[in-house]
CSV table of C-alpha atoms in Angstrom, one decimal:
chain,number,residue,atom,x,y,z
A,1,MET,CA,174.9,130.3,-3.1
A,2,THR,CA,172.6,132.2,-5.5
A,3,THR,CA,171.6,135.8,-4.8
A,4,ALA,CA,168.2,134.7,-3.7
A,5,GLU,CA,169.7,132.1,-1.3
A,6,ILE,CA,171.8,134.9,0.1
A,7,ARG,CA,168.9,137.0,0.7
A,8,GLU,CA,167.2,134.2,2.5
A,9,GLU,CA,170.2,133.8,4.9
A,10,ILE,CA,170.1,137.4,5.7
A,11,ILE,CA,166.4,137.0,6.4
A,12,ASP,CA,166.8,134.2,8.7
A,13,ILE,CA,169.6,136.1,10.6
A,14,LEU,CA,167.3,139.0,10.8
A,15,GLU,CA,164.5,136.8,12.0
A,16,ASN,CA,166.8,135.8,15.0
A,17,ILE,CA,168.0,139.3,15.7
A,18,ALA,CA,164.8,141.1,15.6
A,19,PRO,CA,162.2,138.6,16.5
A,20,ASP,CA,159.5,141.2,17.2
A,21,GLU,CA,159.5,142.7,13.6
A,22,ASP,CA,157.5,141.5,10.6
A,23,LEU,CA,160.0,141.1,7.7
A,24,GLY,CA,157.3,140.2,5.2
A,25,GLY,CA,157.2,143.8,3.9
A,26,LEU,CA,160.9,144.6,3.9
A,27,LYS,CA,161.8,146.8,1.0
A,28,ASP,CA,165.2,145.7,-0.3
A,29,ASP,CA,166.3,149.2,-1.4
A,30,VAL,CA,165.5,151.1,1.9
A,31,SER,CA,168.0,151.1,4.8
A,32,PHE,CA,167.3,148.3,7.5
A,33,ARG,CA,167.4,151.2,10.1
A,34,GLU,CA,164.6,153.1,8.6
A,35,GLN,CA,162.4,150.0,8.6
A,36,LEU,CA,163.5,148.0,11.5
A,37,SER,CA,164.4,148.7,15.1
A,38,LEU,CA,168.0,147.8,14.8
A,39,ASP,CA,171.1,149.3,16.7
A,40,SER,CA,174.9,148.9,16.5
A,41,MET,CA,174.6,145.6,18.7
A,42,ASP,CA,172.3,144.3,16.1
A,43,PHE,CA,174.6,145.1,13.3
A,44,LEU,CA,177.3,143.3,15.0
A,45,ASP,CA,175.1,140.3,15.5
A,46,ILE,CA,174.6,140.3,11.7
A,47,VAL,CA,178.5,140.2,11.3
A,48,MET,CA,179.0,137.5,13.9
A,49,GLU,CA,176.4,135.3,12.4
A,50,LEU,CA,178.0,135.5,8.8
A,51,ARG,CA,181.2,134.6,10.6
A,52,LYS,CA,179.7,131.6,12.6
A,53,ARG,CA,177.5,130.2,9.8
A,54,TRP,CA,179.7,130.8,6.7
A,55,ARG,CA,183.1,131.8,8.2
A,56,VAL,CA,182.4,135.0,6.1
A,57,GLN,CA,184.5,138.2,7.4
A,58,VAL,CA,183.2,141.6,7.2
A,59,PRO,CA,185.9,143.9,8.3
A,60,GLU,CA,184.9,147.2,10.3
A,61,GLU,CA,185.7,149.3,7.2
A,62,ASP,CA,183.0,147.4,5.2
A,63,TYR,CA,180.1,147.7,7.7
A,64,GLN,CA,178.6,150.4,5.7
A,65,ASN,CA,177.7,147.8,3.1
A,66,LEU,CA,175.1,146.3,5.5
A,67,ARG,CA,173.0,149.4,5.3
A,68,SER,CA,170.2,147.7,3.1
A,69,MET,CA,169.2,144.3,1.9
A,70,THR,CA,170.3,145.2,-1.7
A,71,SER,CA,173.6,146.6,-0.6
A,72,THR,CA,174.2,143.8,1.9
A,73,VAL,CA,173.4,140.9,-0.9
A,74,THR,CA,175.6,143.0,-3.4
A,75,TYR,CA,178.6,143.2,-0.9
A,76,LEU,CA,178.2,139.4,0.0
A,77,GLU,CA,177.8,138.0,-3.6
A,78,PRO,CA,181.5,137.7,-4.2
A,79,LYS,CA,182.2,136.3,-0.7
A,80,MET,CA,179.2,133.6,-0.7
A,81,ARG,CA,178.8,132.9,-4.3
A,82,ASP,CA,180.9,129.5,-4.0
A,83,LEU,CA,179.4,128.5,-0.8
A,84,LYS,CA,176.7,125.7,-0.8
A,85,ARG,CA,173.9,125.4,1.5
A,86,ALA,CA,173.5,122.2,3.4
B,1,MET,CA,170.4,158.3,64.0
B,2,ILE,CA,167.3,156.1,64.5
B,3,ALA,CA,168.8,153.0,65.5
B,4,GLY,CA,167.7,151.9,69.0
B,5,ILE,CA,164.7,154.3,69.1
B,6,PRO,CA,161.3,152.4,68.8
B,7,ALA,CA,159.8,152.6,65.5
B,8,HIS,CA,156.6,154.6,66.5
B,9,GLN,CA,159.0,157.4,68.1
B,10,ARG,CA,160.9,158.0,64.9
B,11,PRO,CA,160.2,160.7,62.4
B,12,ASP,CA,157.9,159.6,59.5
B,13,ASP,CA,160.5,160.6,57.0
B,14,GLN,CA,162.9,158.1,58.7
B,15,ARG,CA,160.5,155.3,58.8
B,16,ILE,CA,160.7,152.9,55.7
B,17,VAL,CA,157.5,151.0,54.7
B,18,ILE,CA,157.1,148.3,51.9
B,19,THR,CA,154.2,149.5,49.6
B,20,GLY,CA,154.6,147.1,46.7
B,21,ILE,CA,155.6,143.6,46.0
B,22,GLY,CA,156.5,141.7,42.9
B,23,LEU,CA,158.0,138.3,42.8
B,24,THR,CA,158.5,135.1,41.1
B,25,ALA,CA,159.2,131.8,43.0
B,26,PRO,CA,159.3,128.2,41.7
B,27,ASN,CA,155.8,127.8,43.4
B,28,GLY,CA,154.3,131.0,42.2
B,29,ASN,CA,154.3,134.0,40.4
B,30,SER,CA,152.6,136.6,42.4
B,31,LEU,CA,152.6,137.1,46.3
B,32,ALA,CA,149.1,135.5,46.3
B,33,GLU,CA,149.9,132.4,44.4
B,34,TYR,CA,153.0,132.0,46.4
B,35,ARG,CA,151.4,132.4,49.7
B,36,ALA,CA,148.8,130.0,48.7
B,37,ALA,CA,151.3,127.5,47.9
B,38,LEU,CA,153.3,128.1,51.1
B,39,LEU,CA,150.2,127.5,53.1
B,40,ALA,CA,149.0,124.2,51.1
B,41,GLY,CA,152.6,122.8,51.7
B,42,ARG,CA,153.1,122.9,47.8
B,43,SER,CA,156.7,122.4,46.7
B,44,GLY,CA,158.1,124.2,43.6
B,45,VAL,CA,161.1,121.8,43.2
B,46,SER,CA,161.1,119.6,40.1
B,47,PRO,CA,163.3,117.3,38.0
B,48,TYR,CA,166.2,119.4,36.2
B,49,GLU,CA,169.1,118.6,34.0
B,50,ILE,CA,172.0,120.8,33.3
B,51,ARG,CA,175.0,120.5,31.1
B,52,TYR,CA,177.9,118.2,32.5
B,53,VAL,CA,176.0,117.6,35.9
B,54,GLY,CA,173.1,115.5,34.4
B,55,PRO,CA,170.0,114.8,36.0
B,56,THR,CA,169.4,116.7,39.4
B,57,VAL,CA,166.6,118.7,40.9
B,58,ALA,CA,165.9,122.4,41.0
B,59,GLY,CA,163.3,125.3,41.7
B,60,ILE,CA,162.4,126.7,38.2
B,61,CYS,CA,160.2,129.8,37.7
B,62,ASN,CA,157.7,129.9,35.0
B,63,PHE,CA,156.7,133.4,34.9
B,64,ASP,CA,155.6,135.0,31.5
B,65,GLU,CA,158.9,136.8,30.4
B,66,PHE,CA,156.9,138.5,27.6
B,67,ARG,CA,154.6,140.3,30.0
B,68,TYR,CA,157.1,143.3,30.2
B,69,GLN,CA,159.7,142.6,27.6
B,70,LYS,CA,159.9,142.2,23.9
B,71,LYS,CA,161.3,138.9,22.5
B,72,LYS,CA,164.4,140.8,21.5
B,73,ASP,CA,165.1,142.2,24.8
B,74,VAL,CA,164.8,138.7,26.3
B,75,ARG,CA,167.1,137.5,23.8
B,76,ARG,CA,169.8,140.1,24.3
B,77,GLY,CA,169.6,140.4,28.0
B,78,THR,CA,170.2,137.9,30.8
B,79,ARG,CA,167.7,135.7,32.7
B,80,ALA,CA,168.5,137.6,36.0
B,81,GLY,CA,167.5,140.8,34.1
B,82,SER,CA,164.3,139.2,32.9
B,83,VAL,CA,163.5,138.0,36.5
B,84,GLY,CA,164.2,141.6,37.7
B,85,ILE,CA,162.1,143.3,35.0
B,86,TYR,CA,159.1,141.0,35.8
B,87,CYS,CA,159.6,141.6,39.6
B,88,ALA,CA,160.1,145.3,39.4
B,89,ASN,CA,157.2,145.9,37.0
B,90,GLU,CA,154.8,143.6,39.1
B,91,ALA,CA,156.0,145.8,42.3
B,92,VAL,CA,155.4,149.1,40.8
B,93,ARG,CA,151.8,147.9,39.6
B,94,ASP,CA,151.1,146.4,43.0
B,95,ALA,CA,152.3,149.6,44.6
B,96,GLY,CA,149.5,151.5,42.5
B,97,LEU,CA,152.0,154.1,41.7
B,98,ASP,CA,151.2,156.7,39.2
B,99,TRP,CA,154.1,155.4,37.2
B,100,PRO,CA,154.0,157.6,34.0
B,101,ASN,CA,153.9,160.6,36.2
B,102,ILE,CA,156.7,159.8,38.7
B,103,ASP,CA,160.2,161.5,38.4
B,104,LYS,CA,162.2,158.7,37.4
B,105,ASP,CA,165.3,160.4,38.5
B,106,ARG,CA,164.1,159.8,42.0
B,107,VAL,CA,163.9,156.1,41.8
B,108,GLY,CA,166.6,154.1,42.7
B,109,ILE,CA,167.2,150.2,42.0
B,110,TYR,CA,169.0,148.1,44.6
B,111,VAL,CA,169.0,144.3,43.6
B,112,GLY,CA,170.7,141.8,45.7
B,113,ILE,CA,172.6,138.9,43.9
B,114,THR,CA,174.7,136.0,44.8
B,115,GLU,CA,176.8,135.9,41.7
B,116,HIS,CA,176.3,137.0,38.3
B,117,GLY,CA,177.9,136.3,34.9
B,118,ASN,CA,178.5,132.6,35.3
B,119,VAL,CA,175.8,131.7,33.0
B,120,GLU,CA,176.9,133.8,30.1
B,121,THR,CA,180.5,132.9,30.6
B,122,GLU,CA,179.7,129.3,30.7
B,123,ASN,CA,177.8,129.4,27.7
B,124,GLU,CA,180.1,131.4,25.7
B,125,VAL,CA,183.0,129.2,26.5
B,126,TYR,CA,180.8,126.1,25.5
B,127,GLU,CA,180.0,127.7,22.3
B,128,LEU,CA,183.5,128.7,21.8
B,129,LYS,CA,184.7,125.3,21.9
B,130,GLY,CA,182.7,124.6,18.5
B,131,PHE,CA,185.0,127.2,17.0
B,132,ASP,CA,188.2,125.6,18.4
B,133,TYR,CA,188.4,128.4,21.0
B,134,ASP,CA,189.2,130.9,18.4
B,135,VAL,CA,188.0,134.2,20.3
B,136,LYS,CA,186.9,136.0,17.2
B,137,PHE,CA,183.6,134.1,17.7
B,138,TRP,CA,183.2,135.3,21.2
B,139,SER,CA,180.1,137.4,21.6
B,140,HIS,CA,179.9,141.1,21.9
B,141,HIS,CA,177.1,140.7,24.1
B,142,HIS,CA,179.2,139.1,26.6
B,143,ASN,CA,180.3,142.2,28.6
B,144,PRO,CA,176.9,144.0,29.0
B,145,ARG,CA,175.6,140.7,30.2
B,146,THR,CA,178.2,140.0,32.7
B,147,VAL,CA,178.9,143.4,34.3
B,148,ALA,CA,177.8,143.1,37.8
B,149,ASN,CA,175.0,145.6,37.5
B,150,ASN,CA,173.4,143.9,34.7
B,151,PRO,CA,170.0,142.9,36.4
B,152,ALA,CA,169.5,146.4,37.9
B,153,GLY,CA,170.6,147.9,34.6
B,154,GLU,CA,168.2,145.9,32.6
B,155,ILE,CA,165.4,147.0,34.9
B,156,SER,CA,166.7,150.6,34.5
B,157,LEU,CA,166.6,150.3,30.6
B,158,ASN,CA,163.1,148.6,30.7
B,159,MET,CA,161.3,151.0,32.8
B,160,GLY,CA,162.9,154.2,32.0
B,161,ILE,CA,164.4,154.7,35.6
B,162,VAL,CA,167.2,157.2,35.4
B,163,GLY,CA,168.0,157.4,39.1
B,164,PRO,CA,170.9,155.2,40.5
B,165,HIS,CA,170.9,151.5,39.8
B,166,TYR,CA,173.4,148.8,41.0
B,167,THR,CA,173.4,145.4,42.4
B,168,ILE,CA,174.6,144.3,45.8
B,169,GLY,CA,176.8,141.4,45.7
B,170,ALA,CA,176.3,139.4,49.0
B,171,ALA,CA,176.3,135.7,48.6
B,172,CYS,CA,173.0,134.3,49.9
B,173,ALA,CA,172.6,137.4,52.2
B,174,ALA,CA,171.9,139.4,49.3
B,175,GLY,CA,168.0,139.7,49.4
B,176,ASN,CA,168.2,141.3,52.9
B,177,ALA,CA,171.1,143.5,51.7
B,178,GLY,CA,169.1,144.8,48.9
B,179,PHE,CA,166.2,146.0,51.3
B,180,ILE,CA,168.7,147.3,53.7
B,181,GLN,CA,170.5,149.5,51.0
B,182,GLY,CA,167.1,150.6,49.6
B,183,ALA,CA,166.1,151.9,53.2
B,184,GLN,CA,169.3,153.6,53.9
B,185,MET,CA,169.1,155.4,50.5
B,186,LEU,CA,165.7,156.6,51.4
B,187,ARG,CA,166.7,157.7,54.8
B,188,LEU,CA,169.5,159.8,53.2
B,189,GLY,CA,166.9,161.4,50.9
B,190,GLU,CA,168.9,160.2,47.9
B,191,VAL,CA,165.7,158.8,46.4
B,192,ASP,CA,162.0,158.9,46.9
B,193,TYR,CA,161.2,155.4,45.6
B,194,ALA,CA,163.6,152.3,46.1
B,195,ILE,CA,163.0,149.2,44.2
B,196,ALA,CA,164.8,146.8,46.3
B,197,GLY,CA,165.2,143.1,47.0
B,198,GLY,CA,167.0,140.2,45.2
B,199,VAL,CA,167.1,138.1,42.1
B,200,SER,CA,168.9,134.8,40.9
B,201,GLU,CA,169.5,133.1,37.6
B,202,SER,CA,171.8,130.5,39.2
B,203,VAL,CA,169.9,127.5,38.0
B,204,ARG,CA,171.5,128.2,34.6
B,205,THR,CA,175.1,127.7,35.7
B,206,PHE,CA,176.5,124.2,36.0
B,207,GLY,CA,179.0,125.5,38.0
B,208,ILE,CA,177.0,126.1,41.1
B,209,PHE,CA,175.5,122.6,41.0
B,210,ALA,CA,178.9,121.0,40.4
B,211,GLY,CA,180.4,123.4,43.1
B,212,PHE,CA,177.9,122.2,45.7
B,213,LYS,CA,178.3,118.5,44.6
B,214,SER,CA,182.1,118.8,45.0
B,215,GLN,CA,181.4,120.1,48.5
B,216,GLY,CA,179.2,117.3,49.2
B,217,ALA,CA,176.2,119.9,49.7
B,218,LEU,CA,174.0,119.1,46.7
B,219,ALA,CA,170.6,117.7,47.8
B,220,SER,CA,169.2,114.7,45.9
B,221,HIS,CA,165.9,112.7,46.4
B,222,ALA,CA,163.8,110.2,44.5
B,223,ASP,CA,161.0,112.5,44.9
B,224,PRO,CA,162.3,116.1,43.9
B,225,THR,CA,159.5,117.7,46.1
B,226,LYS,CA,161.3,116.2,49.2
B,227,ALA,CA,164.8,117.1,48.3
B,228,SER,CA,164.8,120.2,50.3
B,229,ARG,CA,164.5,119.3,53.8
B,230,PRO,CA,166.2,121.7,56.3
B,231,PHE,CA,166.2,120.3,59.9
B,232,ASP,CA,165.2,116.9,58.9
B,233,THR,CA,167.6,114.0,59.7
B,234,ALA,CA,167.8,112.7,56.1
B,235,ARG,CA,168.8,116.3,54.7
B,236,ASN,CA,171.7,116.0,52.2
B,237,GLY,CA,172.2,119.4,50.8
B,238,ILE,CA,171.0,122.4,48.9
B,239,VAL,CA,168.4,122.4,46.1
B,240,VAL,CA,169.5,125.3,43.7
B,241,ALA,CA,166.5,127.6,42.7
B,242,GLU,CA,165.9,130.8,40.8
B,243,GLY,CA,163.6,133.5,41.4
B,244,GLY,CA,163.1,137.0,42.5
B,245,CYS,CA,161.5,139.3,44.7
B,246,LEU,CA,161.6,143.1,44.4
B,247,THR,CA,159.5,145.5,46.6
B,248,VAL,CA,158.8,149.2,46.3
B,249,LEU,CA,160.0,150.9,49.4
B,250,GLN,CA,159.1,154.4,50.6
B,251,ARG,CA,159.3,156.8,53.4
B,252,LEU,CA,156.4,156.5,55.6
B,253,SER,CA,155.6,160.1,55.3
B,254,ASP,CA,155.4,159.7,51.4
B,255,ALA,CA,153.5,156.5,51.8
B,256,LYS,CA,150.9,158.1,54.0
B,257,ALA,CA,150.7,161.3,51.8
B,258,ARG,CA,149.6,158.9,48.7
B,259,GLY,CA,147.4,156.7,50.9
B,260,ALA,CA,149.6,153.7,49.8
B,261,LYS,CA,148.9,150.3,51.1
B,262,ILE,CA,151.6,149.3,53.6
B,263,TYR,CA,152.7,145.7,53.8
B,264,GLY,CA,154.9,146.3,56.8
B,265,GLU,CA,157.8,148.5,58.1
B,266,ILE,CA,161.5,147.7,58.1
B,267,VAL,CA,162.2,148.7,61.9
B,268,GLY,CA,165.5,147.2,62.3
B,269,TYR,CA,168.3,145.3,60.5
B,270,ALA,CA,171.9,144.2,60.9
B,271,MET,CA,174.8,143.0,58.9
B,272,ASN,CA,178.1,141.6,60.1
B,273,SER,CA,180.9,139.1,59.0
B,274,ASP,CA,182.2,135.9,60.6
B,275,ALA,CA,185.9,136.5,59.5
B,276,THR,CA,186.4,132.9,60.3
B,277,ASP,CA,185.8,130.8,57.1
B,278,PHE,CA,185.1,130.7,53.4
B,279,VAL,CA,182.2,128.4,53.6
B,280,LEU,CA,181.3,127.4,57.3
B,281,PRO,CA,179.0,129.6,59.1
B,282,ASN,CA,179.8,130.9,62.4
B,283,PRO,CA,176.9,130.6,65.0
B,284,THR,CA,178.3,133.2,67.5
B,285,ARG,CA,178.4,135.9,64.6
B,286,GLN,CA,175.0,134.8,63.6
B,287,ALA,CA,173.6,135.2,66.9
B,288,GLU,CA,175.2,138.6,67.3
B,289,CYS,CA,173.8,139.8,64.0
B,290,VAL,CA,170.4,138.8,65.2
B,291,ARG,CA,171.0,140.6,68.4
B,292,LYS,CA,172.2,143.8,66.8
B,293,ALA,CA,169.0,143.8,64.5
B,294,LEU,CA,166.8,143.5,67.6
B,295,LYS,CA,168.8,146.4,69.4
B,296,TYR,CA,168.3,148.6,66.3
B,297,ALA,CA,164.6,147.8,66.3
B,298,ALA,CA,164.6,148.6,70.1
B,299,ILE,CA,162.6,145.4,70.8
B,300,GLU,CA,163.3,142.0,72.7
B,301,ALA,CA,163.6,138.6,71.4
B,302,SER,CA,160.3,137.7,73.0
B,303,ASP,CA,158.7,140.4,70.7
B,304,VAL,CA,159.5,138.5,67.7
B,305,ASP,CA,156.4,136.5,66.4
B,306,ILE,CA,157.9,134.7,63.5
B,307,VAL,CA,161.7,133.9,62.6
B,308,SER,CA,162.1,133.2,59.2
B,309,THR,CA,165.2,130.9,59.0
B,310,HIS,CA,168.1,130.8,56.4
B,311,ALA,CA,168.5,127.0,56.8
B,312,THR,CA,169.4,125.6,53.4
B,313,GLY,CA,169.4,121.8,54.1
B,314,THR,CA,173.1,121.2,54.9
B,315,THR,CA,174.1,119.1,57.9
B,316,SER,CA,176.3,121.8,59.5
B,317,GLY,CA,174.7,124.9,58.2
B,318,ASP,CA,171.3,124.0,59.8
B,319,GLU,CA,172.8,123.0,63.1
B,320,HIS,CA,174.8,126.1,63.4
B,321,GLU,CA,171.8,128.3,62.5
B,322,CYS,CA,169.7,126.6,65.1
B,323,GLN,CA,172.5,127.0,67.7
B,324,ALA,CA,172.4,130.8,67.0
B,325,LEU,CA,168.7,130.9,67.3
B,326,ARG,CA,168.8,128.8,70.5
B,327,GLU,CA,171.1,131.2,71.9
B,328,VAL,CA,168.7,134.4,71.0
B,329,PHE,CA,165.3,132.6,71.3
B,330,GLY,CA,165.7,129.5,73.6
B,331,ASN,CA,163.4,131.1,76.1
B,332,CYS,CA,160.8,132.6,73.7
B,333,THR,CA,157.9,130.5,74.0
B,334,GLU,CA,155.6,132.5,71.7
B,335,THR,CA,158.1,133.0,68.9
B,336,ARG,CA,157.3,130.6,66.0
B,337,ILE,CA,160.0,129.5,63.4
B,338,ASN,CA,159.8,128.5,59.9
B,339,ASN,CA,161.7,128.0,56.8
B,340,THR,CA,160.8,128.5,53.2
B,341,LYS,CA,163.6,126.8,51.4
B,342,SER,CA,161.8,123.5,52.1
B,343,PHE,CA,159.2,124.7,49.4
B,344,ILE,CA,161.2,126.3,46.8
B,345,GLY,CA,165.0,125.5,47.5
B,346,HIS,CA,167.5,128.1,47.7
B,347,ALA,CA,167.0,130.9,45.6
B,348,MET,CA,170.3,132.3,46.2
B,349,GLY,CA,170.4,136.1,45.9
B,350,ALA,CA,166.6,136.2,45.9
B,351,ALA,CA,166.1,133.9,48.9
B,352,GLY,CA,166.1,136.6,51.6
B,353,ALA,CA,163.6,138.7,49.8
B,354,LEU,CA,161.3,135.8,48.8
B,355,GLU,CA,161.4,134.3,52.3
B,356,LEU,CA,160.5,137.6,54.0
B,357,ALA,CA,157.7,138.2,51.2
B,358,GLY,CA,156.1,134.7,51.9
B,359,ASN,CA,155.7,135.6,55.5
B,360,LEU,CA,154.3,139.1,55.3
B,361,PRO,CA,150.7,138.1,54.7
B,362,SER,CA,150.7,136.9,58.2
B,363,PHE,CA,150.3,140.4,59.4
B,364,ASP,CA,146.8,139.9,57.9
B,365,ASP,CA,145.9,136.3,58.4
B,366,GLY,CA,147.7,135.4,61.5
B,367,ILE,CA,149.0,132.2,59.9
B,368,CYS,CA,152.8,131.2,60.2
B,369,HIS,CA,153.5,128.8,57.3
B,370,ALA,CA,155.5,125.8,58.0
B,371,THR,CA,158.7,124.3,57.2
B,372,ILE,CA,157.9,121.0,55.1
B,373,ASN,CA,159.6,117.8,54.6
B,374,VAL,CA,160.5,117.3,58.2
B,375,ASP,CA,159.8,113.4,58.4
B,376,GLU,CA,162.2,113.0,61.3
B,377,LEU,CA,163.5,116.1,63.1
B,378,ASP,CA,167.2,116.3,63.8
B,379,PRO,CA,167.6,116.4,67.5
B,380,LYS,CA,170.3,119.0,66.7
B,381,CYS,CA,167.8,121.4,65.2
B,382,GLU,CA,165.2,121.2,67.8
B,383,LEU,CA,163.9,124.6,68.5
B,384,PRO,CA,161.0,125.7,70.5
B,385,GLY,CA,158.3,127.0,68.1
B,386,LEU,CA,159.6,125.3,64.9
B,387,VAL,CA,156.4,125.1,62.9
B,388,ILE,CA,156.7,121.6,61.3
B,389,ASN,CA,154.8,120.5,58.2
B,390,GLN,CA,151.5,122.1,59.0
B,391,PRO,CA,151.0,125.8,59.3
B,392,GLN,CA,149.9,127.4,62.5
B,393,GLU,CA,147.2,129.9,62.9
B,394,GLY,CA,145.2,132.1,65.3
B,395,ARG,CA,148.0,134.3,66.7
B,396,ARG,CA,148.3,138.0,65.9
B,397,VAL,CA,151.7,138.5,64.1
B,398,LYS,CA,153.5,141.9,64.6
B,399,THR,CA,157.0,141.2,64.1
B,400,ILE,CA,158.9,139.0,61.5
B,401,LEU,CA,162.6,138.5,61.8
B,402,ASN,CA,164.2,137.3,58.5
B,403,ASN,CA,167.7,135.6,58.5
B,404,SER,CA,169.8,135.5,55.4
B,405,PHE,CA,173.5,134.2,55.6
B,406,GLY,CA,176.1,133.5,52.7
B,407,MET,CA,179.5,132.3,52.0
B,408,LEU,CA,182.6,134.1,53.1
B,409,GLY,CA,180.8,134.8,56.3
B,410,ILE,CA,178.3,137.3,55.3
B,411,ASN,CA,175.3,137.6,57.8
B,412,SER,CA,172.0,139.8,57.5
B,413,VAL,CA,168.9,140.2,59.6
B,414,LEU,CA,165.9,142.3,58.7
B,415,ILE,CA,163.1,142.9,60.9
B,416,VAL,CA,159.7,143.9,59.6
B,417,GLN,CA,156.7,144.9,61.7
B,418,ARG,CA,153.0,145.2,60.8
B,419,PHE,CA,152.2,149.0,60.4
B,420,GLY,CA,149.2,150.4,62.2
């Protein structure tokens, strides 16, 4: 999966978790919390979706890496690089 | 104590009145729509299919979930929560309360439910099967969705109500139990406004359909609108329905002070237990419950203008209730008797509240809605005053008695009178 594809996956997950939000103008370097109305349960949803869709595990000590789109993609790249989208 | 004292002799701060109604039923999303359907004989039962059970029939509501909730809140919460939020907001709006300026610490939420948590648990287990039952795929939403206070708690979150909230688990007597709890808390001075009634999401759990089927108590009919047929010889069980009805209850003194519209006054109630069987009703205890409520209200059986029956369309349940009613109302030639489940099915925790609400407009229009789908009245269900298939009009209605009974032998009776 390329970096761009990982980003698309995250956007797809966010669209489900935050269906009222407009993600078109999301700034990748700004934290999700500053731009979107997300709480701790939503972040657990991101973790769960990654686990369900791609069997990617995000241990609790790594949650801080899901702060912004850029940090999330950077963190996930080594974990998802070898995965193929259907 | 006000039990046994006629309503008009009680102090105003001990008299409880209904000042707002919000509801969703399979045949209407407001009291006006619902009442119109009841008077027109319009059923809300439709074909339905659910996991494992397959094609069946049910009463499904089509209220606009997004009127009071964001998409995210609907996704995160439960169907019972959404039903409750819709009904509570509608009730507050209908009551004409100055909501932004009301002290939310003085509002209590008392929601009757038959069951809660089955829907989410079934869905989670079903999904977990796809992950070979590895529980690390079990949702973190499971607990907040399945705690028993969930529907009331979602209302609190949605409306910013910081007073007490809880659900009252009372099987199918729950709607009345919600009203009773609300009235009691108002009398105690614990709250100034009670949002009270009942909700149900039960159509989304296959277990309730499968359970009734295994019991031989799930209704079926080629025409879904004819499937719910209490008192009819060909009745063959329960039509499961979803729905909700929540009211704003206030002390009469407060309602008068703000010039509120008053739908009716809760003048009496009773709850008791059969202590005889898990599922089979006990007509002796039911009759006792009715008599206790009449005594509380300080009225005679013959003072009751409309009895709203609980009858669900099962062979023995209907017979037993009719036996109980015959004992109490056998000589009351003026008392009329009807049934709402024949239109909407059994809305479980919402049933008692919805069935009362559908009858309340009779205080104004003098019409008693019918019980429909009675093609051949079962002789064992014959009662004087049973209003069959066509509504009856032309009589002043002052007193409505609402029956709601449930499994494990829980009985509830509520008596509401026209005010003024």
